[in-house]
Amino acid sequence: MTQIKHSSNTNAVPSDTQQEISPWLILLLACACGLIAANIYYAQPLVGPISQELRLSEQFSGLIVTLTQIGYGAGLLLVVPLADLFENRRLAITILAIGAAGLLASGLVTSTTPFLAAALLVGLGSVTVQILVPYAAHLSPEATRGQVVGNVMSGLMLGIMLARPVASLITHFATWRTVFLVSFVAMLALMLTLRLTLPKRTVTAKMSYPQMLMSMLQLVRTTPALRRRALYQACMFGAFSLFWTTTPLLLASPAFGLSQKGIALFALAGVAGAIAAPIAGRVADRGWTRPATALAMIMAIAAFAMTHIDTQGTSLSLALFVVAGIVLDFAVSANLVLGQRIIFSLAPEIRGRLNGLYMTTFFCGGAIGSASGGWSFSHYGWLGTSVVGTASGLIALAYFLTEPSS
């Protein structure tokens, strides 16, 4: 296991400070996480124009998004745990620079292979958010840690939810390349801001990179709270990904007949779910994690159920889908923060590895949800798709009910 040696560097932030983190620093971290997380999702509504200009066939157009996700997934498992080994501010800026290089290349290259390589770098660089979130936990005292993490995560969730409509809007007035170039400039400004404002955080763990990777296997075996919270969120995020992968297809179908503008407005409604993050953080700080977790899972199940109250295509049905999106986003955001509050309280010196494992697990759940959503919708329509989403929430709830109440 990790060997800990206390540092005597008084100019650095200790591993678990008891001083309150300033509101402006929380705001900075929230904004940073939102701007960085958005990079993962900019390309999703732009697959068509990107593929057309780069002459990428429809068969392989999915690689534009897939390679970004692969880069992000690899970074979660292989890069995020480095926060336990290297000074956090420097590590965050270094990884962010990799993502910025990918954004610049995405906006400039004119052929397929370099663009796909750039997409991989964008995904890898975006894991900076999962270095900054545990960093915020390190800077906050135990009593308000959930609140701080929740506030930072609200910025991250806003970035995720706003990325698609913002990318579509910029492309409408300019070109898809402008989206990546604007984000590149934003990342440069953000790197400078983080360099000038973030305090250093001294890391005390001493081990090699291979030892760190091996220790992650040990953490999975010996940390039941990590396993549970990761699997809860994998099911919840799977339902989330399934919903947001398939509802644009349904809304564009003859039943609703929405335009791309209408679908973008529908997606904007889900932004309201981001308010769940700070609320969940405060709830967790008061010791109400268990009932809040159950409520989040029930809300996710109810979100799919309410889409069947009225016949598809009516105004009431469309309104119910909007409400369902908000409820589902609220539930998933809340459960995410509740889980982070628990795992960040386990041991400060292993937070990077715990967060890497937690995020990798539920990211895989999201990938499964997206894939199963596309398959179920093409074969069984929204009815079959909502059954899969409901089942994902029920699995999480059933597993939760086996959790010891102590």
Coordinates of N, CA and C in Angstrom, one line a residue, residues 5-96:
K5 N 4.7 9.9 3.8 CA 5.7 10.7 4.5 C 5.3 12.1 4.5
H6 N 5.2 12.7 5.7 CA 4.7 14.1 5.8 C 5.8 15.1 5.3
S7 N 5.3 16.1 4.6 CA 6.1 17.1 4.0 C 6.3 18.3 5.0
S8 N 7.4 18.9 5.0 CA 7.7 20.1 5.8 C 7.6 21.4 5.0
N9 N 7.1 21.3 3.8 CA 7.0 22.5 2.9 C 5.8 23.3 3.4
T10 N 6.0 24.5 4.1 CA 5.0 25.3 4.6 C 4.3 26.2 3.6
N11 N 4.9 26.3 2.4 CA 4.3 27.1 1.3 C 3.2 26.4 0.5
A12 N 3.1 25.1 0.8 CA 2.1 24.3 0.0 C 0.9 24.0 0.8
V13 N -0.2 23.7 0.1 CA -1.4 23.3 0.7 C -1.3 21.9 1.3
P14 N -1.6 21.6 2.6 CA -1.5 20.3 3.1 C -2.6 19.4 2.5
S15 N -2.4 18.1 2.7 CA -3.3 17.2 2.0 C -4.7 17.3 2.4
D16 N -5.1 17.7 3.6 CA -6.4 17.9 4.0 C -6.6 19.1 4.9
T17 N -6.7 20.3 4.3 CA -6.7 21.5 5.0 C -8.0 21.7 5.8
Q18 N -7.9 22.4 6.9 CA -9.1 22.6 7.7 C -9.6 24.1 7.6
Q19 N -8.9 24.9 6.7 CA -9.4 26.2 6.4 C -10.4 26.2 5.3
E20 N -11.4 27.1 5.4 CA -12.4 27.2 4.4 C -11.8 27.7 3.1
I21 N -12.2 27.0 2.0 CA -11.8 27.5 0.7 C -12.6 28.7 0.3
S22 N -12.0 29.7 -0.3 CA -12.6 31.0 -0.6 C -13.7 30.8 -1.7
P23 N -14.8 31.5 -1.7 CA -15.8 31.4 -2.7 C -15.3 31.7 -4.1
W24 N -14.4 32.6 -4.3 CA -13.9 32.9 -5.6 C -13.1 31.8 -6.2
L25 N -12.4 31.0 -5.3 CA -11.7 29.9 -5.8 C -12.6 28.7 -6.2
I26 N -13.7 28.6 -5.4 CA -14.7 27.6 -5.8 C -15.3 27.9 -7.2
L27 N -15.6 29.2 -7.4 CA -16.2 29.7 -8.6 C -15.2 29.4 -9.8
L28 N -13.9 29.7 -9.6 CA -12.9 29.5 -10.6 C -12.8 28.0 -11.0
L29 N -12.8 27.1 -10.0 CA -12.7 25.7 -10.2 C -14.0 25.2 -10.9
A30 N -15.1 25.7 -10.6 CA -16.4 25.3 -11.2 C -16.4 25.7 -12.7
C31 N -16.0 27.0 -12.9 CA -15.9 27.5 -14.3 C -14.9 26.7 -15.1
A32 N -13.7 26.4 -14.5 CA -12.7 25.6 -15.2 C -13.2 24.2 -15.6
C33 N -13.9 23.6 -14.6 CA -14.4 22.2 -14.9 C -15.4 22.3 -16.0
G34 N -16.3 23.3 -16.0 CA -17.3 23.4 -17.1 C -16.7 23.6 -18.4
L35 N -15.7 24.5 -18.5 CA -15.1 24.8 -19.8 C -14.3 23.6 -20.4
I36 N -13.7 22.8 -19.5 CA -12.9 21.7 -19.9 C -13.8 20.5 -20.3
A37 N -14.8 20.2 -19.4 CA -15.7 19.1 -19.7 C -16.4 19.3 -21.0
A38 N -16.7 20.5 -21.4 CA -17.5 20.8 -22.6 C -16.7 20.3 -23.8
N39 N -15.4 20.3 -23.7 CA -14.6 19.8 -24.9 C -14.9 18.4 -25.3
I40 N -15.3 17.6 -24.4 CA -15.7 16.2 -24.7 C -16.9 16.1 -25.7
Y41 N -17.8 17.1 -25.5 CA -19.1 17.0 -26.2 C -19.3 17.9 -27.4
Y42 N -18.4 18.8 -27.6 CA -18.6 19.7 -28.8 C -18.8 19.0 -30.1
A43 N -18.1 17.9 -30.3 CA -18.1 17.2 -31.6 C -19.4 16.5 -31.8
Q44 N -20.2 16.2 -30.8 CA -21.3 15.3 -31.0 C -22.4 15.8 -31.9
P45 N -22.8 17.1 -31.8 CA -23.8 17.6 -32.8 C -23.1 18.0 -34.1
L46 N -21.8 17.9 -34.2 CA -21.1 18.4 -35.4 C -20.6 17.2 -36.3
V47 N -21.0 16.0 -36.0 CA -20.4 14.8 -36.7 C -20.7 15.0 -38.2
G48 N -22.0 15.5 -38.6 CA -22.3 15.6 -40.0 C -21.4 16.5 -40.7
P49 N -21.3 17.8 -40.4 CA -20.5 18.7 -41.1 C -19.0 18.3 -41.1
I50 N -18.5 17.8 -40.0 CA -17.1 17.4 -39.9 C -16.8 16.3 -40.9
S51 N -17.7 15.3 -40.9 CA -17.5 14.1 -41.7 C -17.6 14.5 -43.2
Q52 N -18.5 15.5 -43.5 CA -18.6 15.9 -44.9 C -17.4 16.6 -45.4
E53 N -16.8 17.5 -44.5 CA -15.7 18.3 -45.0 C -14.4 17.4 -45.0
L54 N -14.3 16.5 -44.1 CA -13.1 15.6 -44.1 C -13.3 14.4 -44.9
R55 N -14.4 14.3 -45.6 CA -14.7 13.1 -46.5 C -14.6 11.8 -45.7
L56 N -15.2 11.8 -44.6 CA -15.2 10.6 -43.7 C -16.6 9.9 -44.0
S57 N -16.6 8.6 -44.3 CA -17.8 8.0 -44.7 C -18.7 7.8 -43.5
E58 N -20.0 7.7 -43.7 CA -21.0 7.6 -42.7 C -20.7 6.4 -41.8
Q59 N -20.1 5.3 -42.3 CA -19.8 4.1 -41.6 C -18.8 4.4 -40.5
F60 N -17.9 5.3 -40.7 CA -16.8 5.6 -39.8 C -16.9 7.0 -39.1
S61 N -18.0 7.7 -39.3 CA -18.2 9.0 -38.7 C -18.3 8.9 -37.2
G62 N -18.7 7.8 -36.7 CA -18.8 7.7 -35.2 C -17.5 7.8 -34.5
L63 N -16.4 7.5 -35.3 CA -15.1 7.6 -34.7 C -14.7 9.0 -34.2
I64 N -15.4 10.0 -34.7 CA -15.1 11.4 -34.3 C -15.4 11.6 -32.8
V65 N -16.5 11.0 -32.4 CA -16.9 11.0 -31.0 C -16.2 9.9 -30.2
T66 N -16.2 8.7 -30.8 CA -15.7 7.6 -30.1 C -14.2 7.7 -29.6
L67 N -13.4 8.3 -30.5 CA -12.0 8.5 -30.1 C -11.8 9.5 -29.0
T68 N -12.6 10.5 -29.0 CA -12.6 11.5 -27.8 C -12.9 10.7 -26.6
Q69 N -14.0 9.9 -26.6 CA -14.4 9.1 -25.4 C -13.3 8.1 -25.0
I70 N -12.6 7.5 -26.0 CA -11.5 6.6 -25.7 C -10.4 7.3 -25.0
G71 N -10.0 8.5 -25.5 CA -9.0 9.3 -24.8 C -9.4 9.6 -23.4
Y72 N -10.6 10.0 -23.2 CA -11.1 10.4 -21.9 C -11.1 9.2 -21.0
G73 N -11.6 8.0 -21.5 CA -11.6 6.8 -20.6 C -10.2 6.4 -20.2
A74 N -9.3 6.4 -21.2 CA -7.9 6.0 -20.9 C -7.3 7.0 -19.9
G75 N -7.6 8.3 -20.0 CA -7.1 9.2 -19.1 C -7.6 9.0 -17.7
L76 N -8.9 8.7 -17.5 CA -9.4 8.4 -16.2 C -8.7 7.3 -15.5
L77 N -8.3 6.3 -16.2 CA -7.7 5.2 -15.6 C -6.2 5.3 -15.4
L78 N -5.5 6.0 -16.4 CA -4.1 6.0 -16.4 C -3.5 7.4 -16.0
V79 N -4.2 8.5 -16.1 CA -3.7 9.8 -15.8 C -4.2 10.4 -14.5
V80 N -5.5 10.3 -14.3 CA -6.1 10.9 -13.0 C -5.4 10.4 -11.8
P81 N -5.1 9.1 -11.6 CA -4.4 8.6 -10.4 C -3.1 9.3 -10.2
L82 N -2.5 9.9 -11.2 CA -1.2 10.6 -11.0 C -1.3 11.8 -10.0
A83 N -2.5 12.2 -9.7 CA -2.7 13.2 -8.7 C -2.2 12.8 -7.3
D84 N -2.1 11.5 -7.1 CA -1.5 11.0 -5.9 C 0.0 11.0 -5.9
L85 N 0.6 11.3 -7.0 CA 2.1 11.2 -7.1 C 2.7 12.6 -7.5
F86 N 2.0 13.5 -8.1 CA 2.6 14.7 -8.6 C 1.8 15.9 -8.0
E87 N 2.6 17.0 -7.9 CA 1.9 18.3 -7.4 C 0.8 18.6 -8.4
N88 N -0.4 18.8 -7.7 CA -1.7 18.8 -8.5 C -1.8 20.0 -9.5
R89 N -1.4 21.2 -9.1 CA -1.5 22.3 -10.0 C -0.7 22.1 -11.3
R90 N 0.5 21.7 -11.1 CA 1.4 21.5 -12.3 C 0.8 20.3 -13.2
L91 N 0.3 19.3 -12.5 CA -0.2 18.1 -13.3 C -1.4 18.6 -14.1
A92 N -2.3 19.3 -13.5 CA -3.6 19.8 -14.1 C -3.2 20.6 -15.3
I93 N -2.3 21.6 -15.2 CA -1.9 22.5 -16.3 C -1.3 21.7 -17.4
T94 N -0.4 20.7 -17.1 CA 0.3 19.9 -18.1 C -0.7 19.1 -18.9
I95 N -1.7 18.4 -18.2 CA -2.7 17.6 -19.0 C -3.6 18.5 -19.8
L96 N -3.9 19.7 -19.2 CA -4.8 20.6 -20.0 C -4.1 21.1 -21.3

